[in-house]
Amino acid sequence: MPRRAHPPIDLRSDTVTRPTRAMRRAMAAAVVGDDVFREDPTVRRLEETAATLLGKPAALFVPTGTMGNQIAVNVWTRPGQEVILDERSHILNYEMGTMAAFSGVLPRPLRAADGFPAPEDVERAFRPPVYYLVRTGLVTLENTHNMAGGTVCPPRQAEAVAAVARVRRIPTHLDGARIFNAAAALDLPAARLARPFDSVMFCLSKGLGAPIGSILAGPADFIDEALRVRKRLGGGMRQAGVIAAAGLVALRDQVDRLADDHANARRLAEGVAAIDGCAVDPARVPTNIVIFELAAAGARAATVVTRWQEAGVLALAIDDRHIRVVTHYDVDRAGIDRAVASLARIMTGVTGKGRRRRA
Ligand code: TLP
């Protein structure tokens, strides 16, 4: 096997980031206690910091984004109710049917081009108040929207969706796994994007680079109940300060550099758009996720991903024609350029095309 000049360029997800040196130092030095007794000072400090950043009264540290979302679904709903969400949302597609299995609720998926249902569509999805019809228990939005390509919800649209729910006293939850990416793209505080929603989840373990952990934030009585549900799910952790310490560093050091990941994603999209047989509109890449289409006849995503991997670049085939790449702080601009150059060579092999089009 020839030795590779560079380590692999891992663009499968921003979850692959490894803790920074500052995070490892903070983890080693963390003051800890038993968090099931709520005695871990580092966890409590992280929860307070996160609540403040999101403009919510309280917050809870949870092991994963999935658990944070599913706790919210469980606390807000009753079995037999419907949850209104986008048809490509993470809660519906990538959380293993937990809303049905654990909370006994039905999804009510809506279609939306950018991943954000219009307030009129949400309004239409509410059933008339007739006793024998199913009731809506929760409305959720995802921002940024992963499978729509890291799209950012216009704040007015989020406010309008939350407003139609509020009129009917239906709670709202934001899957804000990448809310800080949305905030960076809009140059607004995350609290502004969280404001319309009763509860919000965000991940420390994605672009912010912490090794483990997410935050669920909302009203104090909601978080009291969320604490019980977290324990029920087996998410009560003990000396969790060792990981919360990394989360605190993530919030201190990593938020302001997310814009670099966005610039790299745009650069990657521009490079990919210039390759024959690949299609993506770089103007529609606002954050760190690029989903491009294989437009050339005969090109299959799985084949291209395998060849790219052989060349040292990791990406995800999301269906037969689409490939997702995600930028993060472990891949710099030079890595992005190498990834694009290698894709151009592969596309030449796959389609006989692949030459870079002249601008
Ligand atoms: N997303 C992961 C995969 O599960 C797809 C990724 O690589 O993007 N909400 C959103 C919008 C997410 O993108 C994810 C993870 C989650 C929730 C769940 O977070 P975890 O993986 O911590 O359970």
mmCIF file of C-alpha atoms and ligand atoms in Angstrom:
data_model
loop_
_atom_site.group_PDB
_atom_site.id
_atom_site.type_symbol
_atom_site.label_atom_id
_atom_site.label_comp_id
_atom_site.label_asym_id
_atom_site.label_seq_id
_atom_site.Cartn_x
_atom_site.Cartn_y
_atom_site.Cartn_z
ATOM 1 C CA MET A 1 0.000 0.000 0.000
ATOM 2 C CA PRO A 2 1.518 3.346 -0.946
ATOM 3 C CA ARG A 3 1.782 5.699 2.004
ATOM 4 C CA ARG A 4 -0.626 8.588 1.782
ATOM 5 C CA ALA A 5 0.872 12.049 1.988
ATOM 6 C CA HIS A 6 -2.079 13.360 3.984
ATOM 7 C CA PRO A 7 -4.425 11.934 6.629
ATOM 8 C CA PRO A 8 -7.966 11.248 5.345
ATOM 9 C CA ILE A 9 -10.169 14.286 4.805
ATOM 10 C CA ASP A 10 -13.268 13.332 6.770
ATOM 11 C CA LEU A 11 -16.302 15.212 5.475
ATOM 12 C CA ARG A 12 -18.925 12.671 6.570
ATOM 13 C CA SER A 13 -20.150 14.912 9.365
ATOM 14 C CA ASP A 14 -19.151 17.667 11.775
ATOM 15 C CA THR A 15 -19.621 15.031 14.494
ATOM 16 C CA VAL A 16 -16.181 13.605 13.626
ATOM 17 C CA THR A 17 -14.313 16.565 15.155
ATOM 18 C CA ARG A 18 -11.960 15.626 17.969
ATOM 19 C CA PRO A 19 -11.625 17.646 21.172
ATOM 20 C CA THR A 20 -9.184 20.548 21.023
ATOM 21 C CA ARG A 21 -6.176 20.755 23.316
ATOM 22 C CA ALA A 22 -8.000 23.349 25.430
ATOM 23 C CA MET A 23 -10.936 20.935 25.802
ATOM 24 C CA ARG A 24 -8.689 18.087 26.894
ATOM 25 C CA ARG A 25 -7.002 20.324 29.453
ATOM 26 C CA ALA A 26 -10.384 21.444 30.813
ATOM 27 C CA MET A 27 -11.591 17.838 30.946
ATOM 28 C CA ALA A 28 -8.553 16.749 32.954
ATOM 29 C CA ALA A 29 -8.987 19.617 35.423
ATOM 30 C CA ALA A 30 -12.804 19.463 35.765
ATOM 31 C CA VAL A 31 -14.306 19.623 39.246
ATOM 32 C CA VAL A 32 -16.938 16.878 39.345
ATOM 33 C CA GLY A 33 -19.685 15.347 41.482
ATOM 34 C CA ASP A 34 -22.606 12.963 41.015
ATOM 35 C CA ASP A 35 -24.926 14.641 38.542
ATOM 36 C CA VAL A 36 -27.831 12.265 39.275
ATOM 37 C CA PHE A 37 -27.785 13.962 42.713
ATOM 38 C CA ARG A 38 -27.344 17.243 40.762
ATOM 39 C CA GLU A 39 -24.004 17.677 42.530
ATOM 40 C CA ASP A 40 -21.689 18.149 39.561
ATOM 41 C CA PRO A 41 -20.679 21.834 39.550
ATOM 42 C CA THR A 42 -19.263 21.719 36.020
ATOM 43 C CA VAL A 43 -22.471 20.269 34.582
ATOM 44 C CA ARG A 44 -24.502 22.912 36.414
ATOM 45 C CA ARG A 45 -22.236 25.658 35.087
ATOM 46 C CA LEU A 46 -22.627 24.355 31.536
ATOM 47 C CA GLU A 47 -26.418 24.227 31.930
ATOM 48 C CA GLU A 48 -26.538 27.789 33.259
ATOM 49 C CA THR A 49 -24.220 29.086 30.521
ATOM 50 C CA ALA A 50 -26.256 27.361 27.804
ATOM 51 C CA ALA A 51 -29.591 28.588 29.199
ATOM 52 C CA THR A 52 -28.270 32.154 29.170
ATOM 53 C CA LEU A 53 -26.930 31.842 25.615
ATOM 54 C CA LEU A 54 -30.320 30.580 24.439
ATOM 55 C CA GLY A 55 -32.328 33.081 26.486
ATOM 56 C CA LYS A 56 -34.241 30.306 28.285
ATOM 57 C CA PRO A 57 -34.870 30.007 32.040
ATOM 58 C CA ALA A 58 -33.297 26.542 32.423
ATOM 59 C CA ALA A 59 -31.302 23.871 30.604
ATOM 60 C CA LEU A 60 -30.356 20.216 30.928
ATOM 61 C CA PHE A 61 -27.184 18.463 29.743
ATOM 62 C CA VAL A 62 -28.041 15.302 27.777
ATOM 63 C CA PRO A 63 -25.741 12.715 26.167
ATOM 64 C CA THR A 64 -27.074 13.140 22.597
ATOM 65 C CA GLY A 65 -29.206 15.340 20.410
ATOM 66 C CA THR A 66 -31.541 12.436 19.798
ATOM 67 C CA MET A 67 -32.179 12.071 23.519
ATOM 68 C CA GLY A 68 -32.744 15.822 23.871
ATOM 69 C CA ASN A 69 -35.319 15.842 21.064
ATOM 70 C CA GLN A 70 -37.087 12.740 22.314
ATOM 71 C CA ILE A 71 -37.268 14.031 25.894
ATOM 72 C CA ALA A 72 -38.934 17.174 24.511
ATOM 73 C CA VAL A 73 -41.445 15.114 22.515
ATOM 74 C CA ASN A 74 -42.203 13.039 25.606
ATOM 75 C CA VAL A 75 -42.640 15.953 27.995
ATOM 76 C CA TRP A 76 -44.809 18.059 25.672
ATOM 77 C CA THR A 77 -47.145 15.361 24.325
ATOM 78 C CA ARG A 78 -49.568 12.658 25.416
ATOM 79 C CA PRO A 79 -49.844 9.235 23.742
ATOM 80 C CA GLY A 80 -52.090 9.282 20.682
ATOM 81 C CA GLN A 81 -51.340 12.887 19.746
ATOM 82 C CA GLU A 82 -49.696 14.103 16.533
ATOM 83 C CA VAL A 83 -46.380 15.918 16.131
ATOM 84 C CA ILE A 84 -46.226 18.315 13.172
ATOM 85 C CA LEU A 85 -42.792 18.327 11.550
ATOM 86 C CA ASP A 86 -41.042 18.537 8.200
ATOM 87 C CA GLU A 87 -40.931 15.294 6.206
ATOM 88 C CA ARG A 88 -37.113 15.323 6.010
ATOM 89 C CA SER A 89 -36.577 16.190 9.679
ATOM 90 C CA HIS A 90 -34.063 14.366 11.859
ATOM 91 C CA ILE A 91 -36.712 13.671 14.515
ATOM 92 C CA LEU A 92 -38.802 11.766 11.987
ATOM 93 C CA ASN A 93 -36.155 10.029 9.883
ATOM 94 C CA TYR A 94 -33.055 9.429 11.992
ATOM 95 C CA GLU A 95 -34.297 8.859 15.526
ATOM 96 C CA MET A 96 -35.435 5.309 14.952
ATOM 97 C CA GLY A 97 -39.158 5.822 15.424
ATOM 98 C CA THR A 98 -38.585 6.745 19.066
ATOM 99 C CA MET A 99 -41.479 9.208 19.104
ATOM 100 C CA ALA A 100 -43.799 6.273 18.435
ATOM 101 C CA ALA A 101 -41.949 3.668 20.483
ATOM 102 C CA PHE A 102 -41.323 5.777 23.591
ATOM 103 C CA SER A 103 -43.981 8.494 23.541
ATOM 104 C CA GLY A 104 -46.784 6.824 21.562
ATOM 105 C CA VAL A 105 -47.271 9.784 19.221
ATOM 106 C CA LEU A 106 -47.833 9.993 15.474
ATOM 107 C CA PRO A 107 -45.761 12.107 13.099
ATOM 108 C CA ARG A 108 -47.662 14.536 10.868
ATOM 109 C CA PRO A 109 -45.032 15.248 8.181
ATOM 110 C CA LEU A 110 -45.310 18.381 6.037
ATOM 111 C CA ARG A 111 -43.467 19.063 2.790
ATOM 112 C CA ALA A 112 -41.295 22.156 2.537
ATOM 113 C CA ALA A 113 -38.714 23.044 -0.130
ATOM 114 C CA ASP A 114 -36.077 24.388 2.266
ATOM 115 C CA GLY A 115 -37.131 22.191 5.180
ATOM 116 C CA PHE A 116 -39.232 24.849 6.936
ATOM 117 C CA PRO A 117 -43.011 24.414 6.687
ATOM 118 C CA ALA A 118 -44.948 27.597 5.973
ATOM 119 C CA PRO A 119 -47.200 28.873 8.790
ATOM 120 C CA GLU A 120 -50.276 28.376 6.539
ATOM 121 C CA ASP A 121 -49.361 24.709 6.060
ATOM 122 C CA VAL A 122 -48.904 24.226 9.802
ATOM 123 C CA GLU A 123 -52.245 25.926 10.392
ATOM 124 C CA ARG A 124 -53.934 23.635 7.848
ATOM 125 C CA ALA A 125 -52.439 20.566 9.544
ATOM 126 C CA PHE A 126 -54.263 21.298 12.815
ATOM 127 C CA ARG A 127 -57.480 19.260 12.941
ATOM 128 C CA PRO A 128 -60.781 20.939 13.652
ATOM 129 C CA PRO A 129 -61.640 20.849 17.370
ATOM 130 C CA VAL A 130 -63.926 17.840 17.111
ATOM 131 C CA TYR A 131 -63.708 15.377 20.000
ATOM 132 C CA TYR A 132 -63.204 12.275 17.837
ATOM 133 C CA LEU A 133 -60.272 13.703 15.834
ATOM 134 C CA VAL A 134 -56.626 13.236 16.752
ATOM 135 C CA ARG A 135 -55.072 16.248 18.515
ATOM 136 C CA THR A 136 -51.819 17.975 17.739
ATOM 137 C CA GLY A 137 -49.465 17.741 20.713
ATOM 138 C CA LEU A 138 -46.382 19.532 19.389
ATOM 139 C CA VAL A 139 -44.962 21.458 16.444
ATOM 140 C CA THR A 140 -41.242 21.092 15.720
ATOM 141 C CA LEU A 141 -38.849 22.878 13.363
ATOM 142 C CA GLU A 142 -35.212 22.044 12.526
ATOM 143 C CA ASN A 143 -32.701 24.905 12.140
ATOM 144 C CA THR A 144 -30.305 24.583 10.391
ATOM 145 C CA HIS A 145 -32.030 21.902 8.374
ATOM 146 C CA ASN A 146 -29.684 18.997 7.845
ATOM 147 C CA MET A 147 -31.153 17.129 4.872
ATOM 148 C CA ALA A 148 -32.255 20.296 3.075
ATOM 149 C CA GLY A 149 -28.525 21.174 2.933
ATOM 150 C CA GLY A 150 -27.829 23.212 6.075
ATOM 151 C CA THR A 151 -30.538 25.726 5.212
ATOM 152 C CA VAL A 152 -31.323 28.540 7.647
ATOM 153 C CA CYS A 153 -34.888 29.331 8.679
ATOM 154 C CA PRO A 154 -35.810 32.997 8.169
ATOM 155 C CA PRO A 155 -36.515 34.290 11.712
ATOM 156 C CA ARG A 156 -39.884 35.727 10.653
ATOM 157 C CA GLN A 157 -41.008 32.346 9.373
ATOM 158 C CA ALA A 158 -40.040 30.630 12.641
ATOM 159 C CA GLU A 159 -41.921 33.323 14.565
ATOM 160 C CA ALA A 160 -44.993 32.921 12.338
ATOM 161 C CA VAL A 161 -45.034 29.124 12.769
ATOM 162 C CA ALA A 162 -44.682 29.457 16.539
ATOM 163 C CA ALA A 163 -47.429 32.088 16.580
ATOM 164 C CA VAL A 164 -50.030 29.856 14.890
ATOM 165 C CA ALA A 165 -49.214 27.116 17.407
ATOM 166 C CA ARG A 166 -49.394 29.504 20.369
ATOM 167 C CA VAL A 167 -52.888 30.646 19.387
ATOM 168 C CA ARG A 168 -54.008 27.032 19.871
ATOM 169 C CA ARG A 169 -51.882 26.532 22.986
ATOM 170 C CA ILE A 170 -49.779 23.917 21.210
ATOM 171 C CA PRO A 171 -46.141 23.818 22.390
ATOM 172 C CA THR A 172 -43.239 24.247 19.962
ATOM 173 C CA HIS A 173 -39.802 22.629 19.968
ATOM 174 C CA LEU A 174 -36.747 23.572 17.920
ATOM 175 C CA ASP A 175 -34.284 20.896 16.862
ATOM 176 C CA GLY A 176 -31.444 23.389 16.859
ATOM 177 C CA ALA A 177 -28.670 20.778 16.682
ATOM 178 C CA ARG A 178 -26.789 23.400 14.607
ATOM 179 C CA ILE A 179 -28.469 26.568 15.910
ATOM 180 C CA PHE A 180 -25.096 28.304 16.283
ATOM 181 C CA ASN A 181 -24.434 27.726 12.574
ATOM 182 C CA ALA A 182 -27.792 29.349 11.787
ATOM 183 C CA ALA A 183 -26.953 32.235 14.131
ATOM 184 C CA ALA A 184 -23.541 32.726 12.491
ATOM 185 C CA ALA A 185 -25.079 32.705 8.992
ATOM 186 C CA LEU A 186 -27.643 35.342 9.993
ATOM 187 C CA ASP A 187 -25.248 37.254 12.266
ATOM 188 C CA LEU A 188 -27.842 37.108 15.040
ATOM 189 C CA PRO A 189 -27.581 35.806 18.610
ATOM 190 C CA ALA A 190 -28.736 32.191 19.036
ATOM 191 C CA ALA A 191 -31.223 33.436 21.649
ATOM 192 C CA ARG A 192 -33.024 35.374 18.935
ATOM 193 C CA LEU A 193 -33.535 32.160 16.922
ATOM 194 C CA ALA A 194 -34.559 30.221 20.035
ATOM 195 C CA ARG A 195 -37.001 32.876 21.246
ATOM 196 C CA PRO A 196 -40.171 31.791 19.395
ATOM 197 C CA PHE A 197 -39.932 28.213 20.711
ATOM 198 C CA ASP A 198 -40.938 26.760 24.064
ATOM 199 C CA SER A 199 -37.982 24.369 24.050
ATOM 200 C CA VAL A 200 -34.731 24.087 22.103
ATOM 201 C CA MET A 201 -32.122 21.376 21.703
ATOM 202 C CA PHE A 202 -28.610 22.032 20.417
ATOM 203 C CA CYS A 203 -25.511 19.849 20.050
ATOM 204 C CA LEU A 204 -22.093 20.572 21.531
ATOM 205 C CA SER A 205 -20.684 17.584 19.659
ATOM 206 C CA LYS A 206 -21.102 18.838 16.078
ATOM 207 C CA GLY A 207 -19.453 21.986 14.667
ATOM 208 C CA LEU A 208 -18.676 23.214 18.197
ATOM 209 C CA GLY A 209 -16.287 20.275 18.500
ATOM 210 C CA ALA A 210 -17.035 18.865 21.965
ATOM 211 C CA PRO A 211 -16.625 15.083 22.121
ATOM 212 C CA ILE A 212 -20.050 14.325 23.624
ATOM 213 C CA GLY A 213 -23.205 16.106 24.614
ATOM 214 C CA SER A 214 -26.222 18.237 23.810
ATOM 215 C CA ILE A 215 -28.371 20.737 25.668
ATOM 216 C CA LEU A 216 -32.127 20.868 26.083
ATOM 217 C CA ALA A 217 -33.418 24.258 27.213
ATOM 218 C CA GLY A 218 -36.825 25.658 28.130
ATOM 219 C CA PRO A 219 -39.031 26.765 31.028
ATOM 220 C CA ALA A 220 -38.022 25.624 34.539
ATOM 221 C CA ASP A 221 -41.025 23.286 35.018
ATOM 222 C CA PHE A 222 -40.348 21.716 31.596
ATOM 223 C CA ILE A 223 -36.707 21.078 32.563
ATOM 224 C CA ASP A 224 -37.805 19.584 35.934
ATOM 225 C CA GLU A 225 -39.900 17.079 34.015
ATOM 226 C CA ALA A 226 -37.151 16.585 31.399
ATOM 227 C CA LEU A 227 -34.795 15.559 34.221
ATOM 228 C CA ARG A 228 -37.171 12.729 35.124
ATOM 229 C CA VAL A 229 -37.524 11.594 31.505
ATOM 230 C CA ARG A 230 -33.744 11.717 30.990
ATOM 231 C CA LYS A 231 -33.339 9.318 33.912
ATOM 232 C CA ARG A 232 -36.093 7.082 32.563
ATOM 233 C CA LEU A 233 -34.186 6.831 29.267
ATOM 234 C CA GLY A 234 -30.984 5.894 31.078
ATOM 235 C CA GLY A 235 -29.436 9.302 30.483
ATOM 236 C CA GLY A 236 -28.676 10.140 34.115
ATOM 237 C CA MET A 237 -24.897 10.468 34.118
ATOM 238 C CA ARG A 238 -22.627 10.582 37.156
ATOM 239 C CA GLN A 239 -19.332 12.556 37.076
ATOM 240 C CA ALA A 240 -20.379 14.058 33.754
ATOM 241 C CA GLY A 241 -18.369 17.211 34.501
ATOM 242 C CA VAL A 242 -15.461 15.663 32.594
ATOM 243 C CA ILE A 243 -17.458 16.011 29.370
ATOM 244 C CA ALA A 244 -19.387 19.137 30.368
ATOM 245 C CA ALA A 245 -15.993 20.861 30.786
ATOM 246 C CA ALA A 246 -15.328 20.326 27.069
ATOM 247 C CA GLY A 247 -18.791 21.712 26.324
ATOM 248 C CA LEU A 248 -17.961 24.916 28.199
ATOM 249 C CA VAL A 249 -14.771 25.322 26.154
ATOM 250 C CA ALA A 250 -16.778 24.662 22.975
ATOM 251 C CA LEU A 251 -19.172 27.500 23.828
ATOM 252 C CA ARG A 252 -16.266 29.811 24.715
ATOM 253 C CA ASP A 253 -13.886 29.091 21.815
ATOM 254 C CA GLN A 254 -15.750 27.569 18.922
ATOM 255 C CA VAL A 255 -18.858 29.637 18.242
ATOM 256 C CA ASP A 256 -17.048 32.525 16.565
ATOM 257 C CA ARG A 257 -15.157 30.314 14.157
ATOM 258 C CA LEU A 258 -18.198 28.577 12.611
ATOM 259 C CA ALA A 259 -18.154 31.231 9.866
ATOM 260 C CA ASP A 260 -14.854 29.687 8.639
ATOM 261 C CA ASP A 261 -16.624 26.341 8.157
ATOM 262 C CA HIS A 262 -19.323 28.128 6.164
ATOM 263 C CA ALA A 263 -16.724 29.796 3.922
ATOM 264 C CA ASN A 264 -15.110 26.392 3.347
ATOM 265 C CA ALA A 265 -18.490 24.830 2.498
ATOM 266 C CA ARG A 266 -19.183 27.576 -0.031
ATOM 267 C CA ARG A 267 -15.715 27.080 -1.552
ATOM 268 C CA LEU A 268 -16.302 23.340 -1.760
ATOM 269 C CA ALA A 269 -19.714 23.865 -3.385
ATOM 270 C CA GLU A 270 -18.182 26.222 -5.957
ATOM 271 C CA GLY A 271 -15.521 23.628 -6.751
ATOM 272 C CA VAL A 272 -18.057 20.813 -7.049
ATOM 273 C CA ALA A 273 -20.410 22.933 -9.185
ATOM 274 C CA ALA A 274 -17.566 23.407 -11.676
ATOM 275 C CA ILE A 275 -17.149 19.640 -12.182
ATOM 276 C CA ASP A 276 -18.997 18.099 -15.135
ATOM 277 C CA GLY A 277 -21.550 15.591 -13.889
ATOM 278 C CA CYS A 278 -22.042 17.241 -10.471
ATOM 279 C CA ALA A 279 -24.779 19.734 -9.657
ATOM 280 C CA VAL A 280 -25.137 22.080 -6.686
ATOM 281 C CA ASP A 281 -25.992 25.750 -6.369
ATOM 282 C CA PRO A 282 -23.300 27.358 -4.182
ATOM 283 C CA ALA A 283 -25.617 30.311 -3.527
ATOM 284 C CA ARG A 284 -27.861 27.872 -1.653
ATOM 285 C CA VAL A 285 -25.140 26.714 0.734
ATOM 286 C CA PRO A 286 -25.535 29.072 3.709
ATOM 287 C CA THR A 287 -23.780 27.003 6.396
ATOM 288 C CA ASN A 288 -21.501 23.949 6.666
ATOM 289 C CA ILE A 289 -23.523 21.264 4.831
ATOM 290 C CA VAL A 290 -23.270 20.668 1.078
ATOM 291 C CA ILE A 291 -25.554 18.173 -0.632
ATOM 292 C CA PHE A 292 -24.730 17.757 -4.301
ATOM 293 C CA GLU A 293 -26.383 15.771 -7.022
ATOM 294 C CA LEU A 294 -24.742 13.431 -9.487
ATOM 295 C CA ALA A 295 -26.303 14.721 -12.651
ATOM 296 C CA ALA A 296 -24.327 12.565 -15.068
ATOM 297 C CA ALA A 297 -26.047 9.472 -16.451
ATOM 298 C CA GLY A 298 -24.771 6.286 -14.846
ATOM 299 C CA ALA A 299 -23.007 7.927 -11.894
ATOM 300 C CA ARG A 300 -24.057 6.323 -8.608
ATOM 301 C CA ALA A 301 -23.471 7.958 -5.257
ATOM 302 C CA ALA A 302 -22.216 4.766 -3.588
ATOM 303 C CA THR A 303 -19.600 4.219 -6.328
ATOM 304 C CA VAL A 304 -18.371 7.807 -6.214
ATOM 305 C CA VAL A 305 -18.162 7.716 -2.398
ATOM 306 C CA THR A 306 -16.118 4.485 -2.524
ATOM 307 C CA ARG A 307 -13.692 5.923 -5.091
ATOM 308 C CA TRP A 308 -13.412 9.156 -3.117
ATOM 309 C CA GLN A 309 -12.649 7.153 0.009
ATOM 310 C CA GLU A 310 -9.887 5.273 -1.841
ATOM 311 C CA ALA A 311 -8.438 8.681 -2.648
ATOM 312 C CA GLY A 312 -8.557 9.674 1.044
ATOM 313 C CA VAL A 313 -11.801 11.682 1.209
ATOM 314 C CA LEU A 314 -14.759 10.497 3.297
ATOM 315 C CA ALA A 315 -18.319 11.559 2.410
ATOM 316 C CA LEU A 316 -21.829 10.141 2.829
ATOM 317 C CA ALA A 317 -24.101 8.881 0.044
ATOM 318 C CA ILE A 318 -27.576 9.893 1.174
ATOM 319 C CA ASP A 319 -29.369 8.200 -1.711
ATOM 320 C CA ASP A 320 -28.472 6.885 -5.160
ATOM 321 C CA ARG A 321 -27.885 10.367 -6.620
ATOM 322 C CA HIS A 322 -26.936 12.617 -3.701
ATOM 323 C CA ILE A 323 -23.771 12.973 -1.632
ATOM 324 C CA ARG A 324 -23.499 14.967 1.591
ATOM 325 C CA VAL A 325 -20.296 16.640 2.772
ATOM 326 C CA VAL A 326 -19.986 18.633 5.980
ATOM 327 C CA THR A 327 -17.191 21.070 6.815
ATOM 328 C CA HIS A 328 -15.697 21.520 10.294
ATOM 329 C CA TYR A 329 -12.548 22.720 12.035
ATOM 330 C CA ASP A 330 -10.581 19.500 11.439
ATOM 331 C CA VAL A 331 -10.553 20.192 7.665
ATOM 332 C CA ASP A 332 -8.873 23.371 6.444
ATOM 333 C CA ARG A 333 -9.067 25.199 3.141
ATOM 334 C CA ALA A 334 -6.216 23.188 1.621
ATOM 335 C CA GLY A 335 -8.091 19.988 2.535
ATOM 336 C CA ILE A 336 -11.194 21.312 0.811
ATOM 337 C CA ASP A 337 -9.210 22.041 -2.354
ATOM 338 C CA ARG A 338 -7.677 18.561 -2.309
ATOM 339 C CA ALA A 339 -11.131 17.002 -1.893
ATOM 340 C CA VAL A 340 -12.481 18.929 -4.900
ATOM 341 C CA ALA A 341 -9.483 18.073 -7.100
ATOM 342 C CA SER A 342 -9.850 14.412 -6.223
ATOM 343 C CA LEU A 343 -13.595 14.434 -7.005
ATOM 344 C CA ALA A 344 -12.891 15.974 -10.410
ATOM 345 C CA ARG A 345 -10.501 13.099 -11.205
ATOM 346 C CA ILE A 346 -13.042 10.512 -10.025
ATOM 347 C CA MET A 347 -15.852 12.003 -12.108
ATOM 348 C CA THR A 348 -13.618 11.770 -15.180
ATOM 349 C CA GLY A 349 -13.264 8.050 -14.487
ATOM 350 C CA VAL A 350 -16.943 7.476 -13.721
ATOM 351 C CA THR A 351 -18.511 9.429 -16.565
ATOM 352 C CA GLY A 352 -15.715 10.136 -18.985
ATOM 353 C CA LYS A 353 -16.400 13.756 -18.089
ATOM 354 C CA GLY A 354 -15.405 15.421 -14.851
ATOM 355 C CA ARG A 355 -13.177 18.056 -16.372
ATOM 356 C CA ARG A 356 -13.595 21.295 -14.535
ATOM 357 C CA ARG A 357 -15.831 23.594 -16.523
ATOM 358 C CA ARG A 358 -14.429 26.972 -17.304
ATOM 359 C CA ALA A 359 -16.031 29.710 -15.252
HETATM 360 N N1 TLP B 1 -27.078 14.298 12.819
HETATM 361 C C1 TLP B 1 -26.047 13.406 12.347
HETATM 362 C C2 TLP B 1 -26.664 12.110 11.810
HETATM 363 O O1 TLP B 1 -27.518 11.537 12.731
HETATM 364 C C3 TLP B 1 -27.417 12.313 10.521
HETATM 365 C C4 TLP B 1 -25.258 14.088 11.257
HETATM 366 O O2 TLP B 1 -24.190 13.554 10.920
HETATM 367 O O3 TLP B 1 -25.689 15.134 10.743
HETATM 368 N N2 TLP B 1 -30.844 16.811 14.985
HETATM 369 C C5 TLP B 1 -30.153 17.040 13.858
HETATM 370 C C6 TLP B 1 -30.598 18.112 12.924
HETATM 371 C C7 TLP B 1 -29.004 16.286 13.558
HETATM 372 O O4 TLP B 1 -28.356 16.522 12.425
HETATM 373 C C8 TLP B 1 -28.595 15.283 14.466
HETATM 374 C C9 TLP B 1 -27.403 14.409 14.174
HETATM 375 C C10 TLP B 1 -29.349 15.093 15.638
HETATM 376 C C11 TLP B 1 -30.467 15.864 15.848
HETATM 377 C C12 TLP B 1 -29.024 14.013 16.642
HETATM 378 O O5 TLP B 1 -27.845 14.216 17.320
HETATM 379 P P1 TLP B 1 -27.069 12.961 17.981
HETATM 380 O O6 TLP B 1 -26.292 12.319 16.877
HETATM 381 O O7 TLP B 1 -26.212 13.607 19.027
HETATM 382 O O8 TLP B 1 -28.091 12.061 18.566
#
